[in-house]
Amino acid sequence: MTTVLITGGHSGIGLAAARALAAQSVDIVLAGRSLGRMQQVADELRAAHDVTVTLLTLDVSSLASVRAGAAQFRAAVEAGELDLLDAILCNAGGRFDGKVSYSPDGYETTFATNCLGHFLFVELLLPSMTEGGRVVYTTSGTHDPDSMDGKAVGAAVEPDAIALANDGKNGKKSLSAGKRYSTSKLCTVMYAYELDRRLRKADSSISSIAYDPGAVPGTGFLRGMPKPVQWMSTTSAMQWASKRMGITTSDVEFSGASLAALATAPEFVDQSGIYVQAKEGTLSAVRSARISYDGKRAERLWDDSKRLVNLTSEEEAPQLR
């Protein structure tokens, strides 16, 4: 049996992906903060497809929660209750509008949630993956400051983990919510590429893929915005205007099914270190932002992230030592 873990699999694109995976008879581990909402999804998937669905409490904004969730999963594997993972879908995340806020660890919430939590989670779970497994990071076209996606949200700034984690501290002006979001997605693309480099250096067969689901209305991305803005984003007029502006657009079902395909489809075997984009019914590998291919920046981002999450030598995945 194939087993896939997905963070944020109880809503939006993640839910659509979970449904597509269950329809393929894939066993699923749903990881997220809301056990109640995940339980509803688990009941639906079990009833519709007779698959095994396991719930894992995980708040990716909290490093303690990430460590506890990873430990819970590893213990279940050692006890024979769960199989090794064929894919990890790092899908949870969000945009946090309004005044800058901080995680339980004291890091800016957007960077903590979209970047550091998944960075640590992958490190801790790589030893629990099968040969030929896949790690897929849900990112966004907004990461590219030269694209209309990036310009519309707020052009990404330097992917400096230390500065981003401490944004708005010591009396310094914080970045806008849009820039915090787009930069976190740039960092996510660079994590995917740097993980690929390190896995290849270690002769590992695990793949690392960055995935842009496109701008998908109605997924909760704008939940921090005023209600009229949220409503406007779902209208056909806004979708038409977005396409005319050159923004990468998609829909929940296609983007979710595409995320599922990246986890299981044979055409993505050995396809590591790529950036794949869903756009108006087409899924294809495309170029990401120019800066995302900067290996020295990515190495620094990775090493600084290790320090921020206090990754110990014992915790570091054997494939990456």
Coordinates of C-alpha atoms in Angstrom, one line a residue:
M1 CA 0.0 0.0 0.0
T2 CA 1.1 3.6 -0.7
T3 CA 1.1 5.9 2.3
V4 CA 1.1 9.7 2.0
L5 CA 1.3 12.3 4.7
I6 CA -0.2 15.7 4.0
T7 CA -0.2 18.8 6.2
G8 CA -3.3 21.0 5.8
G9 CA -5.2 18.2 4.1
H10 CA -8.5 19.0 5.7
S11 CA -9.3 22.1 3.6
G12 CA -8.8 23.8 0.3
I13 CA -6.2 22.3 -2.1
G14 CA -5.1 19.9 0.6
L15 CA -8.6 18.5 0.9
A16 CA -8.9 18.1 -2.8
A17 CA -5.6 16.3 -2.9
A18 CA -6.6 14.0 0.0
R19 CA -9.8 13.1 -1.9
A20 CA -7.8 12.4 -5.1
L21 CA -5.4 10.2 -3.2
A22 CA -8.1 8.3 -1.4
A23 CA -9.8 7.6 -4.7
Q24 CA -6.5 5.9 -5.8
S25 CA -6.7 3.7 -2.6
V26 CA -3.8 5.5 -1.0
D27 CA -3.6 5.4 2.8
I28 CA -3.3 8.9 4.2
V29 CA -1.9 10.6 7.3
L30 CA -3.7 13.9 7.9
A31 CA -1.5 16.3 9.9
G32 CA -3.0 19.5 11.2
R33 CA -4.2 21.6 14.2
S34 CA -7.9 20.9 14.1
L35 CA -8.6 17.3 15.1
G36 CA -12.3 17.9 14.7
R37 CA -12.1 19.1 11.1
M38 CA -9.6 16.3 10.3
Q39 CA -11.9 13.7 11.8
Q40 CA -14.7 14.8 9.5
V41 CA -12.5 14.4 6.5
A42 CA -11.2 11.0 7.7
D43 CA -14.7 9.7 8.1
E44 CA -15.6 10.9 4.6
L45 CA -12.6 9.3 3.0
R46 CA -12.9 6.0 4.9
A47 CA -16.6 5.7 4.0
A48 CA -16.1 6.6 0.3
H49 CA -12.9 4.6 -0.5
D50 CA -12.2 2.2 2.4
V51 CA -8.7 3.6 3.0
T52 CA -6.8 3.9 6.2
V53 CA -6.7 7.5 7.4
T54 CA -4.5 8.4 10.4
L55 CA -4.7 11.8 12.3
L56 CA -1.6 13.5 13.5
T57 CA -1.8 16.6 15.7
L58 CA 0.5 19.2 14.2
D59 CA 0.9 23.0 14.4
V60 CA 3.6 23.9 11.9
S61 CA 4.0 27.3 13.6
S62 CA 5.3 25.6 16.8
L63 CA 8.6 23.8 16.8
A64 CA 7.5 21.9 19.9
S65 CA 4.4 20.7 18.1
V66 CA 6.4 19.6 15.0
R67 CA 8.8 17.6 17.2
A68 CA 5.9 16.0 19.1
G69 CA 4.1 15.1 15.8
A70 CA 7.2 13.6 14.2
A71 CA 7.9 11.6 17.4
Q72 CA 4.3 10.3 17.4
F73 CA 4.6 9.2 13.8
R74 CA 7.9 7.5 14.2
A75 CA 6.6 5.7 17.3
A76 CA 3.7 4.4 15.3
V77 CA 6.0 3.2 12.5
E78 CA 8.2 1.4 15.0
A79 CA 5.2 -0.3 16.6
G80 CA 4.1 -1.5 13.2
E81 CA 0.9 0.6 13.3
L82 CA 1.9 2.7 10.3
D83 CA 3.9 2.1 7.1
L84 CA 6.9 4.1 6.0
L85 CA 5.9 7.2 3.9
D86 CA 6.0 7.2 0.2
A87 CA 5.4 10.9 0.1
I88 CA 5.3 14.0 2.4
L89 CA 3.2 16.9 1.1
C90 CA 4.2 20.1 2.9
N91 CA 1.0 21.9 2.1
A92 CA -0.1 23.8 5.2
G93 CA 0.5 27.5 5.4
G94 CA -1.1 30.9 5.1
R95 CA -0.9 34.6 4.7
F96 CA -1.2 36.6 8.0
D97 CA -2.5 40.1 7.4
G98 CA -2.6 42.9 9.9
K99 CA 0.0 43.7 12.5
V100 CA 3.1 41.5 12.6
S101 CA 2.8 38.6 15.0
Y102 CA 5.1 35.9 16.3
S103 CA 5.1 32.2 16.8
P104 CA 5.4 30.4 20.2
D105 CA 9.1 30.3 19.5
G106 CA 9.3 34.1 19.0
Y107 CA 9.6 34.0 15.2
E108 CA 7.5 36.0 12.7
T109 CA 4.4 34.0 12.2
T110 CA 4.5 33.8 8.4
F111 CA 8.1 32.5 8.3
A112 CA 7.5 30.2 11.2
T113 CA 4.4 28.6 9.7
N114 CA 5.3 28.5 6.0
C115 CA 9.0 27.7 6.3
L116 CA 10.6 26.7 9.6
G117 CA 7.9 24.2 10.7
H118 CA 8.0 22.2 7.4
F119 CA 11.8 22.5 7.3
L120 CA 12.1 20.8 10.7
F121 CA 9.3 18.3 9.9
V122 CA 11.0 17.0 6.8
E123 CA 14.4 16.6 8.6
L124 CA 12.7 14.6 11.3
L125 CA 10.7 12.4 8.9
L126 CA 13.1 11.6 6.1
P127 CA 14.3 8.5 8.0
S128 CA 10.7 7.3 7.9
M129 CA 10.4 7.5 4.1
T130 CA 10.6 4.6 1.5
E131 CA 13.3 4.4 -1.1
G132 CA 12.1 6.5 -4.1
G133 CA 9.8 8.6 -1.8
R134 CA 8.9 12.1 -2.7
V135 CA 8.8 15.4 -0.7
V136 CA 6.5 18.0 -2.3
Y137 CA 6.5 21.6 -1.1
T138 CA 3.4 23.7 -1.9
T139 CA 4.8 27.1 -2.8
S140 CA 3.4 29.9 -5.0
G141 CA 4.1 31.9 -8.1
T142 CA 4.2 35.0 -5.8
H143 CA 7.8 33.9 -4.9
D144 CA 9.0 35.4 -8.2
P145 CA 9.4 39.2 -7.9
D146 CA 9.7 39.5 -11.7
S147 CA 6.3 37.9 -12.3
M148 CA 2.9 39.5 -12.1
D149 CA 2.0 37.0 -9.3
G150 CA 4.9 38.4 -7.3
K151 CA 4.2 42.1 -8.1
A152 CA 0.5 41.8 -7.3
V153 CA 1.2 40.5 -3.8
G154 CA 4.4 42.3 -2.9
A155 CA 7.8 41.5 -4.4
A156 CA 9.8 39.0 -2.3
V157 CA 12.9 40.4 -0.5
E158 CA 16.2 38.7 0.3
P159 CA 15.7 35.1 1.6
D160 CA 17.6 35.8 4.8
A161 CA 16.2 33.4 7.5
I162 CA 17.6 35.3 10.5
A163 CA 16.1 38.6 9.3
L164 CA 12.8 37.1 8.3
A165 CA 12.4 35.2 11.6
N166 CA 13.0 38.5 13.5
D167 CA 11.0 40.8 11.2
G168 CA 9.6 43.8 13.0
K169 CA 11.7 43.4 16.1
N170 CA 14.0 46.0 17.8
G171 CA 12.0 48.9 16.6
K172 CA 12.5 48.1 13.0
K173 CA 9.6 48.5 10.5
S174 CA 8.2 45.1 9.5
L175 CA 7.6 44.0 6.0
S176 CA 4.1 44.1 4.5
A177 CA 2.0 41.0 4.9
G178 CA 2.3 40.4 1.1
K179 CA 6.1 40.6 1.2
R180 CA 6.2 38.3 4.2
Y181 CA 4.1 35.8 2.3
S182 CA 5.9 36.0 -1.1
T183 CA 9.3 35.8 0.6
S184 CA 8.3 32.8 2.6
K185 CA 7.3 31.1 -0.7
L186 CA 10.7 32.0 -2.2
C187 CA 12.4 30.4 0.7
T188 CA 10.1 27.3 0.3
V189 CA 11.2 26.9 -3.4
M190 CA 14.9 27.2 -2.3
Y191 CA 14.4 24.6 0.5
A192 CA 13.1 22.2 -2.2
Y193 CA 16.1 22.8 -4.4
E194 CA 18.6 22.6 -1.6
L195 CA 17.1 19.4 -0.3
D196 CA 17.4 18.0 -3.8
R197 CA 21.1 19.0 -3.9
R198 CA 21.8 17.4 -0.5
L199 CA 19.9 14.2 -1.3
R200 CA 21.7 13.8 -4.6
K201 CA 25.1 14.3 -2.8
A202 CA 24.1 11.5 -0.5
D203 CA 23.0 9.2 -3.4
S204 CA 19.5 9.1 -2.0
S205 CA 16.6 8.1 -4.2
I206 CA 14.2 10.4 -2.5
S207 CA 12.9 13.3 -4.7
S208 CA 12.2 16.9 -3.7
I209 CA 9.7 19.0 -5.7
A210 CA 8.4 22.5 -5.5
Y211 CA 4.8 22.9 -6.5
D212 CA 2.8 26.1 -7.5
P213 CA -0.9 25.4 -7.4
G214 CA -1.7 28.8 -8.9
A215 CA -4.0 31.4 -7.5
V216 CA -7.1 29.5 -6.4
P217 CA -10.0 31.5 -5.1
G218 CA -12.0 30.4 -2.1
T219 CA -9.3 28.4 -0.4
G220 CA -8.8 30.5 2.7
F221 CA -5.7 32.3 1.4
L222 CA -7.4 35.7 2.0
R223 CA -9.1 34.8 5.3
G224 CA -7.4 37.6 7.0
M225 CA -8.7 40.2 4.5
P226 CA -12.0 42.1 4.8
K227 CA -15.1 40.0 3.8
P228 CA -15.8 42.1 0.7
V229 CA -12.2 41.4 -0.6
Q230 CA -12.7 37.7 0.1
W231 CA -16.0 37.7 -1.8
M232 CA -14.6 39.7 -4.7
S233 CA -11.8 37.1 -5.1
T234 CA -14.3 34.4 -5.9
T235 CA -16.2 36.3 -8.6
S236 CA -15.9 35.5 -12.3
A237 CA -15.1 39.1 -13.0
M238 CA -12.1 38.9 -10.7
Q239 CA -10.9 35.7 -12.2
W240 CA -11.2 37.2 -15.7
A241 CA -9.3 40.2 -14.6
S242 CA -6.6 38.1 -12.9
K243 CA -6.0 36.2 -16.2
R244 CA -5.9 39.4 -18.1
M245 CA -3.3 40.7 -15.7
G246 CA -1.1 37.7 -16.2
I247 CA -1.7 36.1 -12.8
T248 CA -1.4 32.3 -12.7
T249 CA -4.9 30.9 -12.1
S250 CA -6.3 27.5 -11.4
D251 CA -9.2 25.9 -9.4
V252 CA -9.3 23.8 -6.3
E253 CA -10.1 20.5 -7.9
F254 CA -7.3 20.6 -10.5
S255 CA -4.7 22.0 -8.2
G256 CA -5.6 19.4 -5.5
A257 CA -5.5 16.6 -8.1
S258 CA -2.2 17.9 -9.3
L259 CA -0.7 17.8 -5.8
A260 CA -1.9 14.2 -5.5
A261 CA -0.3 13.4 -8.8
L262 CA 3.1 14.8 -7.7
A263 CA 2.9 12.3 -4.8
T264 CA 2.0 9.2 -6.7
A265 CA 2.0 9.5 -10.5
P266 CA 4.7 7.5 -12.4
E267 CA 5.6 10.4 -14.6
F268 CA 7.2 12.1 -11.6
V269 CA 9.4 9.3 -10.7
D270 CA 13.0 10.6 -10.3
Q271 CA 11.8 14.1 -11.2
S272 CA 13.7 15.9 -8.4
G273 CA 14.8 19.5 -8.1
I274 CA 12.0 20.8 -10.3
Y275 CA 9.3 23.5 -10.0
V276 CA 5.9 22.4 -11.2
Q277 CA 3.0 24.7 -11.9
A278 CA -0.7 24.2 -12.2
K279 CA -2.2 26.7 -14.6
E280 CA -5.7 26.6 -16.1
G281 CA -5.9 22.9 -16.4
T282 CA -2.3 22.2 -17.3
L283 CA 0.4 20.8 -15.0
S284 CA 3.9 21.4 -16.2
A285 CA 7.5 21.9 -15.1
V286 CA 8.5 25.6 -15.5
R287 CA 11.3 27.9 -14.4
S288 CA 11.1 29.5 -11.0
A289 CA 12.5 32.9 -10.0
R290 CA 16.1 33.6 -11.0
I291 CA 17.2 34.1 -7.4
S292 CA 15.7 30.7 -6.4
Y293 CA 18.6 28.9 -8.3
D294 CA 21.3 30.7 -6.3
G295 CA 23.0 27.8 -4.5
K296 CA 25.0 29.9 -2.1
R297 CA 21.9 31.7 -0.9
A298 CA 20.1 28.4 -0.5
E299 CA 22.9 26.9 1.5
R300 CA 22.9 29.9 3.8
L301 CA 19.1 29.7 4.2
W302 CA 19.3 26.0 5.0
D303 CA 22.1 26.4 7.6
D304 CA 20.5 29.4 9.2
S305 CA 17.2 27.5 9.4
K306 CA 19.0 24.7 11.2
R307 CA 20.1 27.1 13.8
L308 CA 16.7 28.7 14.2
V309 CA 15.0 25.4 14.8
N310 CA 17.9 24.2 17.1
L311 CA 18.4 21.1 15.0
T312 CA 20.6 18.7 16.9
S313 CA 23.1 16.2 15.3
E314 CA 20.9 13.4 16.5
E315 CA 17.8 14.9 14.9
E316 CA 19.4 15.6 11.5
A317 CA 18.3 13.1 8.9
P318 CA 21.0 10.5 8.1
Q319 CA 20.6 11.3 4.4
L320 CA 21.6 14.9 5.1
R321 CA 24.5 14.6 7.5

